[in-house]
Coordinates of C-alpha atoms in Angstrom, one line a residue:
X1 CA 51.5 -18.7 76.4
X2 CA 52.7 -20.9 73.6
X3 CA 51.7 -24.6 73.9
X4 CA 52.4 -27.9 72.2
X5 CA 49.5 -27.4 69.8
X6 CA 51.3 -24.3 68.3
X7 CA 54.4 -26.3 67.1
X8 CA 52.8 -29.4 65.6
X9 CA 53.5 -28.3 62.0
X10 CA 57.3 -28.2 62.8
X11 CA 57.7 -31.6 64.3
X12 CA 58.2 -33.7 61.1
X13 CA 61.0 -31.4 60.1
X14 CA 62.6 -31.6 63.5
X15 CA 62.7 -35.4 63.4
X16 CA 64.2 -35.3 59.9
X17 CA 66.9 -32.8 61.1
X18 CA 67.7 -34.9 64.2
X19 CA 68.2 -38.1 62.3
X20 CA 70.4 -36.4 59.7
X21 CA 72.6 -34.9 62.4
X22 CA 72.8 -38.1 64.4
X23 CA 74.2 -39.9 61.3
X24 CA 77.0 -37.4 60.7
X25 CA 78.7 -36.8 64.1
X26 CA 81.9 -34.7 64.0
X27 CA 84.5 -33.8 66.7
X28 CA 85.3 -30.4 68.1
X29 CA 86.2 -27.7 65.6
X30 CA 85.7 -30.3 62.8
X31 CA 81.9 -29.9 62.5
X32 CA 82.1 -28.9 58.8
X33 CA 79.1 -30.9 57.6
X34 CA 77.1 -30.0 60.7
X35 CA 77.8 -26.3 60.1
X36 CA 76.9 -26.5 56.5
X37 CA 73.6 -28.2 57.3
X38 CA 72.7 -25.6 60.0
X39 CA 73.4 -22.8 57.5
X40 CA 71.3 -24.5 54.9
X41 CA 68.4 -24.8 57.3
X42 CA 68.7 -21.2 58.5
X43 CA 68.7 -20.0 54.9
X44 CA 65.5 -22.0 54.3
X45 CA 63.9 -20.1 57.2
X46 CA 65.1 -16.7 55.9
X47 CA 67.7 -16.3 58.6
X48 CA 71.2 -15.2 57.7
X49 CA 73.9 -17.1 59.7
X50 CA 77.6 -16.3 59.8
X51 CA 80.4 -18.8 60.5
X52 CA 82.9 -18.0 63.3
X53 CA 85.5 -19.9 65.4
X54 CA 86.1 -22.3 62.4
X55 CA 82.8 -24.2 62.6
X56 CA 80.6 -22.1 64.9
X57 CA 77.5 -20.2 63.7
X58 CA 75.9 -17.0 64.9
X59 CA 72.5 -15.7 63.7
X60 CA 70.0 -13.1 64.8
X61 CA 66.2 -13.1 64.6
X62 CA 64.5 -9.7 64.9
X63 CA 61.2 -9.2 66.6
X64 CA 58.4 -6.7 65.8
X65 CA 60.0 -3.9 67.8
X66 CA 63.3 -2.9 69.4
X67 CA 64.1 -4.4 72.7
X68 CA 66.5 -6.6 74.6
X69 CA 68.7 -9.4 73.1
X70 CA 68.6 -13.0 74.5
X71 CA 71.0 -15.7 73.3
X72 CA 70.2 -19.4 73.1
X73 CA 73.2 -21.7 72.9
X74 CA 73.4 -25.2 71.4
X75 CA 76.6 -27.2 71.3
X76 CA 77.1 -29.4 68.3
X77 CA 80.1 -31.7 68.5
X78 CA 80.2 -35.4 69.0
X79 CA 82.5 -37.9 70.8
X80 CA 85.2 -40.4 69.6
X81 CA 83.0 -43.4 70.4
X82 CA 81.8 -46.3 68.2
X83 CA 78.0 -46.3 68.3
X84 CA 76.2 -49.4 69.5
X85 CA 72.7 -47.8 70.1
X86 CA 71.0 -50.0 67.5
X87 CA 68.9 -47.1 66.1
X88 CA 68.2 -47.3 62.4
X89 CA 69.7 -43.8 61.9
X90 CA 73.0 -44.6 63.7
X91 CA 76.3 -42.9 63.0
X92 CA 77.8 -43.3 59.6
X93 CA 81.1 -41.9 60.7
X94 CA 83.3 -44.8 62.1
X95 CA 84.5 -44.1 65.6
X96 CA 82.3 -41.1 66.0
X97 CA 79.0 -40.8 67.9
X98 CA 76.6 -38.2 69.3
X99 CA 76.8 -39.9 72.7
X100 CA 76.0 -36.8 74.6
X101 CA 73.0 -35.6 72.7
X102 CA 74.4 -32.5 71.1
X103 CA 72.5 -33.4 67.9
X104 CA 69.3 -32.9 69.8
X105 CA 70.5 -29.6 71.1
X106 CA 71.0 -28.3 67.5
X107 CA 67.7 -29.8 66.4
X108 CA 65.7 -28.1 69.2
X109 CA 67.3 -24.7 68.5
X110 CA 66.7 -25.0 64.8
X111 CA 63.1 -25.8 65.5
X112 CA 62.8 -22.8 67.8
X113 CA 64.5 -20.6 65.3
X114 CA 62.0 -21.6 62.6
X115 CA 59.0 -20.8 64.8
X116 CA 60.4 -17.5 66.0
X117 CA 61.3 -16.4 62.4
X118 CA 57.7 -17.2 61.4
X119 CA 56.2 -15.3 64.3
X120 CA 58.2 -12.0 64.8
X121 CA 55.0 -10.3 66.0
X122 CA 55.1 -12.4 69.2
X123 CA 58.2 -10.7 70.6
X124 CA 60.2 -7.5 70.9
X125 CA 64.0 -7.4 70.6
X126 CA 66.4 -10.0 69.2
X127 CA 67.0 -13.7 69.6
X128 CA 70.7 -14.5 69.1
X129 CA 71.3 -18.1 68.0
X130 CA 74.6 -19.6 69.1
X131 CA 75.6 -23.0 67.5
X132 CA 78.8 -23.8 69.3
X133 CA 81.6 -26.2 68.4
X134 CA 84.0 -28.1 70.6
X135 CA 82.3 -28.5 74.0
X136 CA 83.4 -32.1 74.5
X137 CA 87.0 -31.5 73.5
X138 CA 89.3 -30.8 70.6
X139 CA 92.6 -31.6 68.9
X140 CA 95.1 -29.2 70.4
X141 CA 96.7 -28.6 67.0
X142 CA 93.3 -27.6 65.6
X143 CA 92.6 -25.4 68.7
X144 CA 95.9 -23.6 68.2
X145 CA 95.0 -22.9 64.6
X146 CA 91.6 -21.5 65.8
X147 CA 93.3 -19.3 68.3
X148 CA 95.6 -17.8 65.6
X149 CA 92.3 -16.8 63.9
X150 CA 91.0 -15.1 67.1
X151 CA 89.8 -18.0 69.2
X152 CA 90.5 -18.8 72.9
X153 CA 92.6 -21.7 74.3
X154 CA 89.8 -22.6 76.7
X155 CA 87.8 -24.1 73.9
X156 CA 84.5 -23.8 72.1
X157 CA 82.4 -21.5 74.3
X158 CA 85.3 -19.2 75.1
X159 CA 86.2 -19.0 71.4
X160 CA 82.6 -18.1 70.4
X161 CA 82.7 -15.3 73.0
X162 CA 86.0 -14.1 71.5
X163 CA 84.3 -13.9 68.1
X164 CA 81.5 -11.8 69.4
X165 CA 78.8 -14.2 70.4
X166 CA 77.7 -12.1 73.3
X167 CA 78.1 -8.6 71.8
X168 CA 74.9 -6.7 72.7
X169 CA 73.4 -9.7 74.5
X170 CA 71.5 -9.1 77.8
X171 CA 71.0 -12.8 78.9
X172 CA 71.7 -16.3 77.7
X173 CA 70.2 -19.7 78.3
X174 CA 70.6 -23.3 77.1
X175 CA 69.2 -26.8 77.4
X176 CA 71.0 -30.2 77.8
X177 CA 69.4 -33.5 77.1
X178 CA 69.5 -36.1 79.9
X179 CA 69.0 -39.7 79.1
X180 CA 68.2 -40.6 82.7
X181 CA 65.2 -38.2 83.1
X182 CA 61.7 -38.9 81.8
X183 CA 60.5 -37.2 78.7
X184 CA 58.6 -34.0 79.4
X185 CA 60.6 -33.2 82.6
X186 CA 63.1 -30.4 83.2
X187 CA 65.6 -30.0 86.0
X188 CA 66.8 -26.4 86.6
X189 CA 69.9 -25.8 88.8
X190 CA 69.4 -23.5 91.7
X191 CA 72.7 -21.9 91.1
X192 CA 75.8 -24.1 90.7
X193 CA 75.4 -26.7 88.0
X194 CA 78.8 -28.2 87.0
X195 CA 82.3 -28.7 88.3
X196 CA 85.6 -27.5 87.0
X197 CA 87.7 -30.0 85.0
X198 CA 91.5 -29.7 85.2
X199 CA 94.1 -32.3 84.2
X200 CA 97.5 -32.8 85.9
X201 CA 100.5 -34.6 84.5
X202 CA 103.5 -35.7 86.7
X203 CA 106.7 -37.1 85.4
X204 CA 109.1 -38.5 88.0
X205 CA 112.7 -38.7 86.8
X206 CA 115.0 -41.3 88.4
X207 CA 117.9 -43.3 87.1
X208 CA 117.3 -46.7 85.5
X209 CA 119.3 -49.8 86.3
X210 CA 119.4 -53.5 86.8
X211 CA 117.0 -55.0 89.2
X212 CA 119.8 -56.9 90.9
X213 CA 121.6 -53.7 91.8
X214 CA 119.1 -51.1 93.0
X215 CA 121.8 -49.3 94.9
X216 CA 123.2 -48.2 91.6
X217 CA 119.9 -46.8 90.3
X218 CA 117.4 -44.2 91.5
X219 CA 114.0 -46.0 91.6
X220 CA 111.1 -43.7 90.6
X221 CA 108.5 -46.4 91.4
X222 CA 108.7 -45.8 95.2
X223 CA 108.2 -42.1 94.7
X224 CA 105.3 -42.9 92.4
X225 CA 103.6 -45.1 94.9
X226 CA 104.0 -42.6 97.7
X227 CA 102.7 -39.7 95.5
X228 CA 99.6 -41.7 94.5
X229 CA 98.9 -42.6 98.2
X230 CA 99.3 -38.9 99.2
X231 CA 97.1 -37.7 96.3
X232 CA 94.3 -40.1 97.2
X233 CA 94.4 -38.9 100.8
X234 CA 94.5 -35.2 100.0
X235 CA 90.7 -34.6 99.5
X236 CA 89.9 -36.1 102.9
X237 CA 92.7 -34.5 104.8
X238 CA 93.0 -31.0 103.3
X239 CA 89.5 -30.2 102.0
X240 CA 86.7 -29.5 104.3
X241 CA 84.0 -32.2 104.8
X242 CA 81.3 -29.8 103.4
X243 CA 83.3 -28.9 100.3
X244 CA 83.3 -30.9 97.1
X245 CA 86.6 -32.1 95.5
X246 CA 87.0 -35.1 93.2
X247 CA 90.6 -36.1 92.5
X248 CA 91.2 -39.1 90.3
X249 CA 94.2 -41.0 88.9
X250 CA 93.6 -41.9 85.3
X251 CA 96.8 -43.4 83.9
X252 CA 100.2 -44.7 85.1
X253 CA 103.2 -45.6 83.1
X254 CA 106.6 -46.9 84.4
X255 CA 108.7 -49.6 82.9
X256 CA 108.0 -52.7 80.9
X257 CA 110.7 -55.2 82.0
X258 CA 110.5 -57.3 85.1
X259 CA 114.2 -57.1 86.0
X260 CA 114.9 -53.5 85.2
X261 CA 114.4 -50.4 87.3
X262 CA 112.7 -47.8 85.0
X263 CA 114.3 -44.5 84.3
X264 CA 111.1 -42.6 84.9
X265 CA 107.5 -42.9 85.9
X266 CA 104.4 -41.0 84.7
X267 CA 101.0 -40.4 86.2
X268 CA 98.1 -38.3 85.0
X269 CA 94.6 -37.6 86.5
X270 CA 92.0 -35.0 87.0
X271 CA 90.6 -32.6 89.6
X272 CA 87.0 -31.3 89.8
X273 CA 85.7 -28.7 92.2
X274 CA 83.1 -26.0 92.5
X275 CA 85.5 -23.2 93.6
X276 CA 88.2 -21.5 91.6
X277 CA 90.0 -20.7 94.9
X278 CA 90.0 -24.4 95.8
X279 CA 91.2 -25.4 92.3
X280 CA 94.2 -23.2 92.7
X281 CA 94.9 -24.3 96.3
X282 CA 94.7 -28.0 95.5
X283 CA 96.9 -27.8 92.5
X284 CA 99.5 -25.9 94.5
X285 CA 99.4 -28.7 97.0
X286 CA 99.7 -31.4 94.3
X287 CA 102.8 -29.8 93.0
X288 CA 104.3 -29.4 96.5
X289 CA 103.5 -32.9 97.5
X290 CA 105.1 -34.4 94.3
X291 CA 108.2 -32.3 94.6
X292 CA 108.6 -33.1 98.3
X293 CA 108.2 -36.9 97.9
X294 CA 110.4 -37.0 94.9
X295 CA 113.2 -35.2 96.6
X296 CA 113.0 -37.6 99.5
X297 CA 113.3 -40.5 97.0
X298 CA 116.3 -38.8 95.2
X299 CA 114.1 -38.2 92.1
X300 CA 113.0 -35.0 90.4
X301 CA 109.4 -34.0 89.7
X302 CA 108.0 -32.3 86.6
X303 CA 104.4 -31.2 87.4
X304 CA 102.1 -29.7 84.7
X305 CA 98.6 -28.4 85.1
X306 CA 96.3 -28.2 82.1
X307 CA 93.4 -25.9 83.0
X308 CA 90.0 -27.1 81.9
X309 CA 86.5 -25.6 82.2
X310 CA 85.7 -23.4 85.1
X311 CA 82.9 -24.3 87.6
X312 CA 79.4 -23.6 86.1
X313 CA 77.2 -21.1 87.9
X314 CA 73.8 -20.0 86.9
X315 CA 72.2 -16.6 87.6
X316 CA 69.5 -17.3 90.3
X317 CA 66.9 -15.0 88.7
X318 CA 67.4 -16.6 85.3
X319 CA 67.1 -20.0 86.9
X320 CA 63.8 -19.0 88.6
X321 CA 62.5 -17.6 85.3
X322 CA 63.3 -20.8 83.5
X323 CA 61.6 -22.9 86.2
X324 CA 58.6 -20.7 86.2
X325 CA 58.3 -20.6 82.4
X326 CA 58.8 -24.4 82.0
X327 CA 56.1 -25.1 84.5
X328 CA 53.6 -23.3 82.3
X329 CA 54.5 -25.2 79.1
X330 CA 55.5 -28.6 80.6
X331 CA 53.3 -28.8 83.7
X332 CA 53.8 -27.9 87.3
X333 CA 54.9 -31.3 88.4
X334 CA 57.4 -31.9 85.6
X335 CA 59.8 -29.1 86.5
X336 CA 62.2 -29.5 89.5
X337 CA 64.7 -27.1 91.0
X338 CA 68.0 -28.9 91.6
X339 CA 69.8 -27.8 94.7
X340 CA 72.9 -30.0 94.1
X341 CA 75.1 -29.6 91.0
X342 CA 76.7 -32.4 89.0
X343 CA 80.4 -33.3 89.1
X344 CA 80.5 -33.3 85.3
X345 CA 81.7 -30.3 83.4
X346 CA 80.1 -27.9 80.9
X347 CA 81.7 -24.9 79.1
X348 CA 78.4 -23.0 78.8
X349 CA 79.4 -21.4 82.2
X350 CA 81.7 -19.1 80.3
X351 CA 78.7 -17.4 78.8
X352 CA 77.2 -17.0 82.2
X353 CA 80.4 -15.3 83.5
X354 CA 79.6 -12.5 81.0
X355 CA 75.8 -12.2 81.1
X356 CA 73.1 -13.6 83.3
X357 CA 72.3 -17.2 82.2
X358 CA 70.9 -20.6 83.0
X359 CA 71.0 -24.2 81.7
X360 CA 68.3 -26.7 82.1
X361 CA 68.5 -30.5 82.0
X362 CA 65.8 -31.9 79.7
X363 CA 64.4 -35.4 80.1
X364 CA 65.1 -37.7 77.1
X365 CA 64.9 -41.2 78.6
X366 CA 63.6 -44.0 76.3
X367 CA 61.1 -46.7 77.3
X368 CA 64.0 -49.0 77.8
X369 CA 65.1 -47.0 80.8
X370 CA 67.9 -44.6 81.7
X371 CA 71.1 -44.7 79.6
X372 CA 74.0 -42.4 80.7
X373 CA 75.7 -40.0 78.4
X374 CA 79.1 -40.8 76.9
X375 CA 78.0 -44.4 76.4
X376 CA 78.0 -46.3 73.1
X377 CA 74.4 -47.4 73.7
X378 CA 73.2 -43.8 74.4
X379 CA 69.9 -42.8 72.6
X380 CA 67.0 -40.5 73.4
X381 CA 63.3 -40.6 72.9
X382 CA 62.5 -38.3 70.0
X383 CA 59.4 -37.1 71.9
X384 CA 61.9 -35.0 73.9
X385 CA 62.6 -32.8 70.9
X386 CA 59.3 -30.8 70.8
X387 CA 59.6 -30.3 74.6
X388 CA 63.0 -28.6 74.2
X389 CA 61.8 -26.6 71.3
X390 CA 58.8 -25.4 73.3
X391 CA 61.0 -24.4 76.3
X392 CA 63.3 -22.5 74.1
X393 CA 60.5 -20.5 72.5
X394 CA 58.7 -19.9 75.7
X395 CA 61.8 -18.7 77.5
X396 CA 62.7 -16.3 74.6
X397 CA 59.2 -14.9 74.5
X398 CA 58.9 -14.5 78.2
X399 CA 62.3 -12.9 78.6
X400 CA 62.0 -10.4 75.7
X401 CA 58.4 -9.4 76.5
X402 CA 58.7 -9.0 80.2

């Protein structure tokens, strides 16, 4: 089995790659410089990459003999956050930051690609490299343009699949850095790993008027207050105690003048669950509740659901294989099977709906202690990079040679 001693020659290049990528963060479907850099690196290794889904990249590495095909996915977009990490290689793009560690994902996959291209005699079959845009989000106008070119309205992963990322693929896996876990550790989901992420918008239409004569107006604020109260009560009253459902109110807008009854009110929020059936049922109730309350308050309700990522579910056998393989290269005590999923969302689950797959959470915590993702102070310990590279290589070799 491959070990840390086998990849030492690749580590200086990995650190250089990471620091370059960290300094040029780009948003979803806008990763033009990132894509160009990836293609440049692949060409240096003798790997031909092709650009799809506007900024995504697909590439294959052939082994010494025919066999199965396994895909390794790395997302590569950043967030609209101003960096405050204090690292000397901080973002040079104002208001943009790799605050979720996708730069490390690209770096680890490029490192693994370099090694695998140098050692085709070590495996049969094919390794498919998937460098994916737009996991964090995207400008809807840009997404619509990508869809006209053949993409998918569900975002980066779904668009890569639409452009053939999984054609001929037998299995898929990925890693995600975690700034709250120690370097050298890996958490592997037992099965479920992430929640759905849907957004709702509700506009309550009333009739504006003077605050001194409410009888001449139709006040939407009473309906708004009643709707919010009902929404906050819904998870505890209509969802089973053993089921998971997170409903949050994110923004409220209604009026700006103290002595005027507003014409309308607006509220938006999100829903996260681990069941598509529950997603649909809760959204149906949100619409019914809003319409019923608004009717009682002589208002009208306009309810819109924006469907986000589906719940993420790993293949149990692939999860067991990742845990088993990682224990060999990282150490028995450094790999944990996670029975509980996170309430965050990840679009890698779309790949796993098509082929057996798994994602692992890789420790990247610095000596300063845990720093959560999506935080302007987020940073990782660069010693996590060879750990991820090693797991990628070991998983590919193990799966293809089994």
